[in-house]
Amino acid sequence: AARKGGRLLRRPVAGFYAAVDTALGSSHLVTRAAFGQRLWRLSDLSPDGHLPEPCYWASRALASSCRALVMVPMGPAGRRVWTAGGDPAAFLAEWCAAVASGCTAGFEMIRRLSSWAARAERAADRMHGATAARTVAVLTAQPVVSAALLAREAAISRDTAERLLVRLHGLGLVREITGGRRYRFWRAAV
């Protein structure tokens, strides 16, 4: 259900999926995701200009055949196609270019994060105890964390998490990105 013009809309989302399956049959996942996203908008399943649901559906559809991915990234190039209309062939070409651009950017980020993890693991080896290594593992899996999230994921106290983040900051391995004194978030310095 979604709101449009102050009234509640109820559309059968299951019918939408059936329509995409019927219309696109055995098309490649990139094609299915592109036209599924466009069909979502044309089916009025979300309010006008509301992009999260069709974009999320399309990203999930792209990754549906891959166990390692939850979504396929499109990055900034995806913005061009989320609201694009016009010629279907031109739309599909633009969509494929956005997927390629997002995947290239994703692979680059993975490469940079892997390089960062190797540097951080070497630094963690010089620290006493296993908490530094667990901290690096958490930051590798989730490059932006709060002290509370790090504490929970690394099974350490919040005070220890804060001390480790400050120490890693001193080594140039993490950056504080909020600029505040409270409710701070840190990210791997990739």
Backbone as ProteinMPNN parsed JSONL, in Angstrom:
{"seq_chain_A": "AARKGGRLLRRPVAGFYAAVDTALGSSHLVTRAAFGQRLWRLSDLSPDGHLPEPCYWASRALASSCRALVMVPMGPAGRRVWTAGGDPAAFLAEWCAAVASGCTAGFEMIRRLSSWAARAERAADRMHGATAARTVAVLTAQPVVSAALLAREAAISRDTAERLLVRLHGLGLVREITGGRRYRFWRAAV", "coords_chain_A": {"N_chain_A": [[0.835, -1.173, 0.0], [0.459, 2.283, -0.699], [0.683, 5.872, -0.471], [-0.99, 8.295, -2.419], [-1.61, 11.405, -3.475], [-2.9, 11.869, -1.048], [-4.639, 9.736, -0.707], [-5.005, 6.278, 0.036], [-3.385, 3.777, -1.737], [-3.936, 0.541, -3.004], [-2.38, -2.001, -4.457], [-1.954, -5.007, -6.252], [0.95, -6.445, -5.652], [1.964, -8.971, -6.113], [0.717, -9.613, -8.491], [2.078, -7.918, -10.159], [4.666, -9.053, -10.222], [4.019, -11.462, -11.476], [3.197, -10.475, -13.953], [5.597, -9.413, -14.947], [7.109, -11.766, -15.13], [5.583, -13.149, -17.041], [5.606, -11.386, -19.245], [8.346, -11.057, -19.825], [9.485, -13.511, -19.77], [12.001, -15.731, -20.544], [14.04, -13.882, -20.669], [17.235, -12.246, -20.314], [18.615, -11.548, -17.04], [19.443, -8.871, -16.721], [17.913, -7.516, -18.6], [15.337, -8.2, -17.685], [15.349, -6.938, -15.162], [15.67, -4.24, -15.88], [13.346, -3.654, -17.445], [11.442, -4.504, -15.659], [11.725, -2.667, -13.571], [10.928, -0.364, -14.91], [8.328, -1.093, -15.646], [7.196, -1.315, -13.109], [7.022, 1.37, -12.352], [5.241, 2.272, -14.342], [3.021, 0.79, -13.704], [2.003, 1.998, -11.524], [2.577, 1.303, -8.88], [3.911, 2.54, -6.856], [3.946, 5.824, -5.342], [4.014, 8.739, -7.522], [7.23, 9.705, -8.575], [8.454, 8.397, -6.489], [11.09, 6.467, -5.807], [12.453, 4.33, -4.364], [11.263, 1.641, -4.061], [10.906, 0.488, -6.777], [13.578, 0.639, -7.634], [14.946, -0.861, -5.74], [13.719, -3.346, -6.157], [14.593, -3.87, -8.785], [17.397, -3.973, -8.443], [17.608, -6.174, -6.748], [16.514, -8.128, -8.417], [18.452, -8.227, -10.412], [20.56, -9.409, -9.029], [19.601, -11.881, -8.396], [20.411, -14.398, -9.312], [22.82, -14.86, -8.185], [24.539, -16.058, -5.475], [26.275, -14.684, -3.762], [25.741, -11.983, -3.914], [23.54, -9.431, -2.769], [22.377, -7.274, -3.903], [22.758, -5.68, -7.09], [25.112, -3.26, -7.751], [24.598, 0.057, -8.997], [25.514, 2.536, -8.751], [26.368, 6.057, -9.161], [25.731, 6.243, -11.883], [23.349, 4.927, -12.12], [21.379, 6.721, -11.44], [20.66, 8.071, -13.731], [18.99, 6.322, -15.068], [16.855, 5.649, -13.423], [14.565, 7.22, -13.593], [14.182, 7.367, -16.243], [12.603, 7.49, -19.425], [11.07, 7.036, -22.593], [12.43, 5.71, -25.653], [12.477, 2.205, -25.724], [14.741, 0.597, -26.495], [16.901, 2.377, -26.322], [16.687, 2.971, -23.627], [17.252, 0.45, -22.476], [19.905, 0.126, -23.307], [21.137, 2.247, -21.947], [20.577, 1.418, -19.357], [22.078, -0.979, -19.192], [24.636, 0.123, -19.439], [24.729, 1.571, -17.055], [24.634, -0.516, -15.171], [27.059, -1.813, -15.809], [28.872, 0.246, -15.199], [28.362, 0.565, -12.435], [29.114, -1.972, -11.478], [31.833, -1.964, -12.155], [32.732, 0.134, -10.512], [32.094, -1.035, -8.049], [33.81, -3.295, -8.038], [36.248, -1.955, -7.998], [36.076, -0.719, -5.491], [36.078, -3.017, -3.874], [38.655, -3.962, -4.43], [40.202, -1.833, -3.35], [39.352, -1.973, -0.68], [40.258, -4.532, 0.005], [43.019, -4.145, -0.159], [43.29, -2.239, 1.872], [42.485, -3.843, 4.056], [44.583, -5.688, 4.202], [46.733, -3.999, 4.967], [45.672, -3.1, 7.42], [45.435, -5.498, 8.84], [48.127, -6.165, 9.171], [48.885, -4.091, 10.889], [47.219, -4.696, 13.05], [48.301, -7.09, 13.883], [50.524, -6.244, 15.268], [49.45, -5.273, 17.558], [48.369, -6.006, 20.906], [46.501, -8.904, 21.822], [43.367, -10.268, 20.546], [41.375, -8.56, 19.823], [41.867, -6.374, 18.123], [42.264, -7.592, 15.646], [39.702, -8.669, 15.252], [38.301, -6.302, 15.075], [39.315, -5.217, 12.692], [38.352, -7.165, 10.945], [35.586, -6.71, 11.169], [35.421, -4.073, 10.165], [36.261, -4.566, 7.587], [34.194, -6.103, 6.555], [32.078, -4.375, 6.901], [32.403, -1.338, 6.041], [31.708, 1.142, 7.256], [31.12, 2.139, 10.493], [29.679, 2.523, 13.774], [30.817, 3.069, 17.159], [29.255, 1.541, 18.853], [28.097, -0.358, 17.112], [30.416, -1.629, 16.188], [31.311, -2.693, 18.619], [29.287, -4.557, 19.181], [29.407, -6.283, 16.908], [32.069, -7.191, 16.958], [32.174, -8.393, 19.36], [33.093, -7.072, 21.698], [33.677, -4.678, 24.356], [32.031, -1.477, 24.464], [33.677, 0.639, 25.239], [36.201, -0.448, 24.672], [35.937, -0.714, 21.929], [35.756, 1.993, 21.176], [38.302, 2.896, 21.994], [39.933, 1.325, 20.314], [39.14, 2.274, 17.791], [40.032, 4.924, 17.949], [42.765, 4.437, 18.192], [43.274, 3.11, 15.739], [42.634, 5.204, 14.094], [44.697, 6.976, 14.694], [46.744, 5.589, 13.456], [46.117, 6.017, 10.875], [44.293, 4.37, 9.636], [41.527, 4.383, 9.905], [38.823, 6.72, 9.489], [37.067, 9.341, 11.052], [33.829, 10.249, 10.305], [31.675, 11.899, 10.888], [32.233, 14.242, 12.27], [31.463, 15.067, 14.767], [31.243, 15.022, 18.402], [29.816, 13.155, 19.684], [27.84, 10.222, 18.951], [29.293, 9.243, 16.75], [30.545, 8.175, 13.55], [32.638, 5.897, 11.917], [34.913, 5.13, 9.271], [36.575, 2.815, 7.147], [39.756, 3.755, 6.049], [40.011, 3.788, 3.069]], "CA_chain_A": [[0.0, 0.0, 0.0], [1.197, 3.535, -0.766], [-0.179, 7.049, -0.516], [-0.89, 9.125, -3.602], [-2.612, 12.457, -3.402], [-3.636, 11.776, 0.2], [-5.455, 8.522, -0.594], [-4.237, 5.048, 0.149], [-3.492, 2.909, -2.909], [-3.649, -0.878, -2.768], [-2.139, -2.656, -5.743], [-1.443, -6.366, -6.041], [2.348, -6.565, -6.041], [2.145, -10.321, -6.659], [0.31, -9.528, -9.891], [3.172, -7.258, -10.862], [5.711, -10.055, -10.469], [3.503, -12.397, -12.481], [3.211, -9.775, -15.239], [6.985, -9.349, -15.408], [7.483, -13.123, -15.545], [4.876, -13.48, -18.278], [6.031, -10.515, -20.334], [9.761, -11.141, -20.154], [9.835, -14.928, -19.898], [13.364, -16.196, -20.302], [15.004, -12.819, -20.968], [18.372, -12.133, -19.397], [18.299, -10.834, -15.811], [19.628, -7.428, -16.905], [16.72, -7.051, -19.314], [14.185, -8.342, -16.781], [15.423, -5.905, -14.132], [15.447, -2.932, -16.503], [11.953, -3.46, -17.8], [10.647, -4.654, -14.442], [11.755, -1.368, -12.887], [10.103, 0.562, -15.692], [6.952, -1.563, -15.531], [6.753, -0.952, -11.76], [6.605, 2.781, -12.387], [4.059, 2.404, -15.195], [1.905, 0.107, -13.042], [1.549, 2.86, -10.428], [2.694, 0.582, -7.615], [4.443, 3.496, -5.891], [3.555, 7.195, -5.689], [4.833, 9.382, -8.543], [8.504, 10.211, -8.115], [8.973, 7.603, -5.381], [11.948, 5.521, -6.502], [13.107, 3.209, -3.663], [10.744, 0.293, -4.306], [11.293, -0.099, -8.065], [15.027, 0.522, -7.716], [15.314, -2.0, -4.901], [13.273, -4.552, -6.85], [15.464, -4.099, -9.932], [18.717, -4.386, -7.956], [17.473, -7.546, -6.251], [16.296, -9.003, -9.572], [19.743, -8.396, -11.079], [21.428, -10.273, -8.231], [18.863, -13.078, -7.98], [21.069, -15.65, -9.677], [24.137, -14.898, -7.564], [24.429, -16.265, -4.028], [27.126, -13.767, -3.008], [25.242, -10.61, -3.977], [22.174, -9.128, -2.367], [21.932, -6.309, -4.9], [23.789, -5.29, -8.045], [25.263, -1.81, -7.635], [24.586, 0.854, -10.214], [26.245, 3.754, -8.44], [25.819, 7.312, -9.687], [25.202, 6.06, -13.234], [21.979, 4.449, -12.004], [20.439, 7.846, -11.326], [20.177, 8.442, -15.07], [17.982, 5.407, -15.596], [15.737, 5.399, -12.514], [13.35, 7.911, -14.037], [14.23, 7.497, -17.701], [11.5, 6.981, -20.231], [11.445, 7.095, -23.993], [12.642, 4.533, -26.487], [12.908, 1.041, -24.929], [16.093, 0.139, -26.84], [17.838, 3.344, -25.743], [16.602, 2.785, -22.182], [17.972, -0.767, -22.121], [21.338, 0.387, -23.493], [21.541, 3.106, -20.825], [20.504, 0.565, -18.165], [23.247, -1.867, -19.213], [25.804, 0.956, -19.168], [24.701, 1.886, -15.62], [25.019, -1.748, -14.464], [28.498, -2.004, -16.029], [29.563, 1.282, -14.432], [28.23, 0.233, -11.023], [29.938, -3.153, -11.184], [33.229, -1.53, -12.204], [32.979, 0.883, -9.276], [32.051, -1.997, -6.958], [35.052, -4.072, -8.056], [37.315, -1.052, -7.561], [35.959, -0.586, -4.039], [36.527, -4.284, -3.292], [40.119, -3.975, -4.539], [40.735, -0.883, -2.37], [39.07, -2.493, 0.655], [41.174, -5.666, 0.222], [44.331, -3.56, 0.108], [43.194, -1.663, 3.216], [42.419, -4.939, 5.025], [45.932, -6.245, 4.357], [47.484, -3.041, 5.799], [45.098, -3.084, 8.766], [45.781, -6.765, 9.499], [49.528, -6.058, 9.603], [48.892, -3.219, 12.07], [46.558, -5.423, 14.141], [49.243, -8.114, 14.361], [51.455, -5.609, 16.199], [48.723, -4.924, 18.78], [48.166, -7.15, 21.795], [45.159, -9.462, 21.887], [42.646, -10.585, 19.302], [40.303, -7.592, 19.554], [42.215, -5.551, 16.965], [41.996, -8.402, 14.45], [38.245, -8.734, 15.082], [37.895, -4.967, 14.632], [39.649, -5.14, 11.266], [37.407, -8.037, 10.235], [34.293, -6.02, 11.113], [35.548, -2.942, 9.24], [36.372, -5.093, 6.223], [32.854, -6.548, 6.145], [31.158, -3.242, 6.968], [33.389, -0.263, 6.114], [31.274, 2.283, 8.06], [30.586, 1.625, 11.747], [29.707, 3.309, 15.008], [31.485, 2.292, 18.215], [28.293, 0.56, 19.354], [27.998, -1.436, 16.127], [31.676, -2.358, 16.242], [31.326, -3.459, 19.865], [28.379, -5.701, 19.036], [29.876, -7.204, 15.866], [33.366, -7.77, 17.319], [32.017, -8.995, 20.688], [33.958, -6.362, 22.634], [32.943, -3.616, 25.041], [31.975, -0.22, 23.715], [34.895, 1.384, 25.566], [37.29, -1.049, 23.898], [35.704, -0.342, 20.528], [36.131, 3.402, 21.01], [39.766, 2.992, 22.089], [40.519, 0.762, 19.092], [38.893, 3.191, 16.677], [40.955, 6.054, 18.106], [44.103, 3.939, 17.876], [43.336, 2.905, 14.282], [42.63, 6.554, 13.507], [46.069, 7.453, 14.833], [47.56, 4.873, 12.469], [45.652, 6.381, 9.53], [43.529, 3.265, 9.053], [40.106, 4.733, 9.898], [38.495, 8.144, 9.542], [35.787, 9.679, 11.669], [33.169, 10.95, 9.193], [30.555, 12.76, 11.292], [32.735, 15.524, 12.748], [30.901, 15.387, 16.071], [31.885, 14.409, 19.564], [28.949, 12.04, 20.075], [27.174, 9.532, 17.834], [30.24, 9.306, 15.644], [30.705, 7.039, 12.651], [33.999, 5.726, 11.422], [34.989, 4.321, 8.072], [37.895, 2.361, 6.755], [40.434, 4.77, 5.231], [40.361, 3.143, 1.793]], "C_chain_A": [[0.879, 1.234, 0.0], [0.215, 4.686, -0.816], [0.073, 7.803, -1.808], [-2.001, 10.147, -3.515], [-3.471, 12.356, -2.155], [-4.498, 10.536, 0.343], [-4.559, 7.296, -0.61], [-4.478, 4.175, -1.08], [-3.178, 1.473, -2.504], [-3.56, -1.545, -4.136], [-1.59, -4.053, -5.465], [-0.012, -6.501, -6.562], [2.622, -7.948, -6.625], [1.752, -10.354, -8.132], [1.378, -8.872, -10.747], [4.261, -8.261, -11.21], [5.267, -11.048, -11.534], [3.534, -11.762, -13.868], [4.619, -9.688, -15.808], [7.432, -10.724, -15.9], [6.852, -13.492, -16.878], [5.419, -12.678, -19.454], [7.468, -10.765, -20.774], [10.284, -12.561, -20.225], [11.262, -15.258, -19.559], [14.411, -15.149, -20.67], [16.124, -12.823, -19.943], [17.984, -11.29, -18.186], [18.462, -9.321, -15.941], [18.408, -6.836, -17.601], [15.502, -7.11, -18.413], [14.177, -7.238, -15.73], [15.124, -4.531, -14.71], [13.971, -2.702, -16.784], [11.017, -3.702, -16.619], [10.585, -3.353, -13.668], [10.857, -0.366, -13.606], [8.621, 0.194, -15.586], [6.38, -1.236, -14.158], [6.225, 0.479, -11.76], [5.335, 2.954, -13.208], [2.817, 1.774, -14.576], [1.362, 0.882, -11.86], [1.557, 2.129, -9.083], [3.248, 1.458, -6.501], [3.96, 4.884, -6.286], [4.493, 7.774, -6.741], [6.112, 9.939, -7.929], [9.123, 9.426, -6.974], [9.763, 6.44, -5.969], [12.443, 4.323, -5.703], [12.582, 1.829, -4.009], [11.126, -0.252, -5.674], [12.803, -0.266, -8.203], [15.512, -0.675, -6.914], [14.931, -3.302, -5.606], [14.227, -4.875, -7.991], [16.844, -4.584, -9.487], [18.687, -5.816, -7.439], [17.296, -8.524, -7.416], [17.612, -9.26, -10.299], [20.624, -9.4, -10.344], [20.796, -11.62, -7.907], [19.552, -14.394, -8.326], [22.44, -15.804, -9.028], [23.994, -15.003, -6.055], [25.195, -15.234, -3.221], [26.577, -12.346, -2.967], [23.813, -10.518, -3.468], [21.56, -8.191, -3.388], [23.077, -6.086, -5.879], [23.902, -3.778, -7.98], [25.169, -1.129, -8.988], [25.308, 2.176, -9.998], [25.593, 4.99, -9.017], [25.225, 7.184, -11.09], [23.755, 5.596, -13.2], [20.96, 5.57, -11.938], [19.852, 8.249, -12.683], [19.025, 7.57, -15.522], [16.781, 5.219, -14.687], [14.461, 6.069, -12.983], [13.285, 8.043, -15.551], [12.993, 6.891, -18.354], [11.977, 6.923, -21.674], [11.603, 5.73, -24.638], [13.16, 3.355, -25.656], [14.327, 0.57, -25.232], [17.145, 1.078, -26.245], [17.858, 3.207, -24.223], [17.404, 1.566, -21.754], [19.478, -0.579, -22.28], [21.877, 1.234, -22.346], [21.558, 2.3, -19.524], [21.733, -0.334, -18.078], [24.526, -1.09, -18.919], [25.879, 1.303, -17.684], [25.105, 0.664, -14.792], [26.523, -1.972, -14.604], [29.307, -0.999, -15.211], [29.519, 0.977, -12.933], [29.078, -0.961, -10.629], [31.419, -2.801, -11.2], [33.596, -0.771, -10.936], [32.981, -0.048, -8.067], [33.321, -2.827, -6.882], [36.231, -3.22, -7.596], [37.279, -0.873, -6.05], [36.415, -1.858, -3.334], [38.056, -4.366, -3.325], [40.74, -3.05, -3.49], [40.511, -1.389, -0.944], [39.969, -3.68, 0.981], [42.58, -5.172, 0.546], [44.357, -2.949, 1.511], [43.228, -2.771, 4.277], [43.805, -5.545, 5.257], [46.794, -5.322, 5.221], [47.001, -3.077, 7.242], [45.424, -4.367, 9.524], [47.232, -6.756, 9.973], [49.634, -5.187, 10.856], [48.282, -3.936, 13.274], [47.463, -6.504, 14.716], [50.221, -7.541, 15.383], [50.783, -5.201, 17.51], [48.521, -6.185, 19.61], [46.711, -7.603, 21.756], [44.52, -9.637, 20.52], [41.609, -9.529, 18.944], [40.603, -6.714, 18.351], [41.925, -6.308, 15.671], [40.49, -8.516, 14.202], [37.704, -7.387, 14.592], [38.155, -4.798, 13.14], [38.681, -5.99, 10.452], [36.037, -7.366, 10.108], [34.356, -4.875, 10.116], [35.719, -3.389, 7.789], [35.002, -5.501, 5.696], [31.876, -5.388, 6.069], [32.004, -1.989, 7.141], [32.962, 1.01, 6.857], [30.595, 1.744, 9.312], [30.527, 2.726, 12.797], [30.438, 2.458, 16.033], [30.546, 1.213, 18.741], [28.157, -0.625, 18.396], [29.266, -2.284, 16.139], [31.74, -3.237, 17.489], [30.466, -4.71, 19.746], [28.943, -6.73, 18.06], [31.194, -7.894, 16.231], [33.336, -8.437, 18.683], [33.025, -8.417, 21.682], [33.131, -5.285, 23.312], [32.961, -2.346, 24.198], [33.223, 0.62, 23.992], [36.084, 0.861, 24.771], [37.155, -0.683, 22.427], [36.131, 1.095, 20.278], [37.653, 3.574, 21.065], [40.436, 2.456, 20.824], [40.306, 1.683, 17.896], [39.821, 4.399, 16.746], [42.379, 5.628, 17.751], [44.276, 3.717, 16.372], [43.321, 4.235, 13.54], [44.037, 7.138, 13.557], [47.027, 6.8, 13.847], [47.16, 5.198, 11.033], [44.807, 5.313, 8.862], [42.023, 3.504, 9.045], [39.969, 6.248, 9.945], [37.153, 8.311, 10.223], [35.072, 10.573, 10.666], [32.037, 11.877, 9.608], [31.002, 14.128, 11.767], [32.199, 15.929, 14.112], [31.691, 14.748, 17.195], [31.08, 13.215, 20.057], [28.313, 11.46, 18.825], [28.036, 9.578, 16.575], [30.211, 8.02, 14.82], [32.11, 7.08, 12.089], [33.95, 4.896, 10.155], [36.43, 3.929, 7.803], [38.498, 3.412, 5.823], [40.937, 4.128, 3.949], [40.689, 4.171, 0.745]], "O_chain_A": [[1.936, 1.239, 0.631], [-0.952, 4.501, -1.162], [1.217, 7.936, -2.244], [-3.183, 9.802, -3.487], [-4.648, 12.717, -2.186], [-5.044, 10.299, 1.421], [-3.484, 7.301, -1.209], [-5.62, 3.87, -1.424], [-2.245, 1.232, -1.737], [-4.546, -1.636, -4.867], [-0.829, -4.236, -4.515], [0.208, -6.653, -7.763], [3.433, -8.079, -7.542], [2.384, -11.045, -8.93], [1.56, -9.225, -11.912], [4.724, -8.316, -12.349], [6.057, -11.432, -12.397], [3.86, -12.429, -14.85], [4.818, -9.866, -17.009], [8.057, -10.839, -16.955], [7.505, -14.078, -17.742], [5.662, -13.226, -20.529], [7.775, -10.692, -21.964], [11.401, -12.793, -20.688], [11.693, -15.087, -18.419], [15.556, -15.499, -20.955], [15.97, -13.345, -18.838], [17.124, -10.415, -18.289], [17.7, -8.566, -15.336], [17.931, -5.766, -17.221], [14.712, -6.166, -18.38], [13.128, -6.665, -15.436], [14.404, -3.742, -14.098], [13.412, -1.674, -16.402], [9.913, -3.158, -16.585], [9.527, -2.971, -13.167], [10.117, 0.386, -12.972], [7.766, 1.069, -15.452], [5.198, -0.911, -14.047], [5.144, 0.764, -11.245], [4.443, 3.704, -12.813], [1.694, 2.172, -14.885], [0.371, 0.477, -11.253], [0.661, 2.311, -8.258], [3.072, 1.146, -5.323], [3.6, 5.105, -7.442], [5.643, 7.348, -6.845], [6.071, 10.575, -6.876], [10.221, 9.761, -6.529], [9.182, 5.53, -6.561], [12.838, 3.337, -6.325], [13.377, 0.917, -4.233], [11.633, -1.371, -5.745], [13.26, -1.222, -8.83], [16.389, -1.415, -7.359], [15.72, -4.246, -5.648], [14.63, -6.027, -8.153], [17.4, -5.503, -10.087], [19.624, -6.583, -7.661], [17.862, -9.617, -7.403], [17.865, -10.377, -10.751], [21.357, -10.16, -10.976], [21.406, -12.427, -7.205], [19.291, -15.409, -7.68], [23.145, -16.777, -9.294], [23.394, -14.133, -5.425], [24.804, -14.931, -2.094], [26.921, -11.581, -2.065], [22.99, -11.403, -3.702], [20.375, -8.291, -3.705], [24.24, -6.284, -5.529], [22.902, -3.077, -8.135], [25.609, -1.673, -10.0], [25.67, 2.855, -10.959], [24.402, 4.981, -9.329], [24.316, 7.934, -11.448], [23.006, 5.842, -14.146], [19.808, 5.393, -12.334], [18.712, 8.702, -12.775], [18.168, 8.022, -16.281], [15.768, 4.677, -15.13], [13.374, 5.526, -12.784], [12.429, 8.751, -16.08], [12.429, 5.906, -17.876], [13.171, 6.775, -21.931], [10.997, 4.742, -24.224], [14.166, 3.486, -24.959], [15.05, 0.181, -24.314], [18.162, 0.622, -25.724], [18.914, 3.314, -23.6], [18.154, 1.629, -20.78], [20.248, -1.08, -21.46], [22.962, 0.962, -21.831], [22.445, 2.478, -18.689], [22.357, -0.442, -17.022], [25.407, -1.594, -18.222], [26.968, 1.328, -17.11], [25.842, 0.797, -13.815], [27.192, -2.287, -13.62], [30.314, -1.359, -14.6], [30.528, 1.115, -12.241], [29.694, -0.963, -9.563], [32.181, -3.278, -10.359], [34.653, -1.009, -10.351], [33.787, 0.131, -7.154], [33.857, -3.045, -5.796], [37.112, -3.706, -6.886], [38.322, -0.874, -5.396], [37.074, -1.782, -2.297], [38.676, -4.794, -2.352], [41.695, -3.433, -2.814], [41.389, -1.247, -0.093], [40.402, -3.823, 2.125], [43.251, -5.718, 1.422], [45.326, -3.121, 2.25], [43.925, -2.643, 5.283], [44.154, -5.878, 6.389], [47.506, -5.793, 6.108], [47.805, -3.084, 8.175], [45.664, -4.325, 10.731], [47.54, -7.274, 11.046], [50.384, -5.509, 11.777], [48.776, -3.797, 14.393], [47.397, -6.799, 15.909], [50.695, -8.26, 16.262], [51.463, -4.827, 18.466], [48.506, -7.295, 19.078], [45.8, -6.78, 21.666], [45.054, -9.216, 19.494], [41.019, -9.593, 17.865], [39.684, -6.341, 17.622], [41.404, -5.735, 14.714], [40.051, -8.465, 13.053], [36.768, -7.339, 13.794], [37.303, -4.29, 12.411], [38.24, -5.573, 9.381], [35.401, -7.446, 9.056], [33.445, -4.715, 9.304], [35.357, -2.658, 6.867], [34.687, -5.272, 4.528], [30.946, -5.411, 5.263], [32.301, -1.604, 8.272], [33.799, 1.888, 7.068], [29.625, 0.992, 9.226], [31.237, 3.728, 12.71], [30.659, 1.267, 15.813], [30.98, 0.1, 19.04], [28.109, -1.774, 18.836], [29.198, -3.512, 16.105], [32.173, -4.387, 17.422], [30.874, -5.794, 20.163], [28.955, -7.924, 18.359], [31.414, -9.047, 15.86], [34.344, -8.987, 19.128], [33.71, -9.145, 22.4], [32.007, -5.006, 22.893], [33.814, -2.177, 23.327], [33.765, 1.243, 23.079], [36.883, 1.643, 24.256], [38.145, -0.378, 21.762], [36.793, 1.384, 19.281], [38.222, 4.318, 20.266], [41.387, 3.052, 20.319], [41.208, 1.849, 17.075], [40.337, 4.848, 15.723], [43.109, 6.367, 17.09], [45.3, 4.089, 15.8], [43.93, 4.368, 12.479], [44.51, 7.724, 12.583], [48.02, 7.41, 13.451], [47.782, 4.718, 10.085], [44.622, 5.344, 7.645], [41.311, 2.888, 8.252], [40.874, 6.96, 10.38], [36.224, 7.533, 10.004], [35.647, 11.563, 10.213], [31.485, 12.58, 8.762], [30.235, 15.088, 11.681], [32.463, 17.043, 14.566], [32.668, 14.034, 16.972], [31.606, 12.358, 20.768], [28.252, 12.109, 17.78], [27.564, 9.907, 15.487], [29.898, 6.939, 15.32], [32.679, 8.139, 11.828], [33.062, 4.061, 9.98], [37.369, 4.627, 8.185], [37.825, 3.9, 4.915], [42.141, 3.947, 3.764], [41.006, 3.815, -0.39]]}, "name": "protein", "num_of_chains": 1, "seq": "AARKGGRLLRRPVAGFYAAVDTALGSSHLVTRAAFGQRLWRLSDLSPDGHLPEPCYWASRALASSCRALVMVPMGPAGRRVWTAGGDPAAFLAEWCAAVASGCTAGFEMIRRLSSWAARAERAADRMHGATAARTVAVLTAQPVVSAALLAREAAISRDTAERLLVRLHGLGLVREITGGRRYRFWRAAV"}
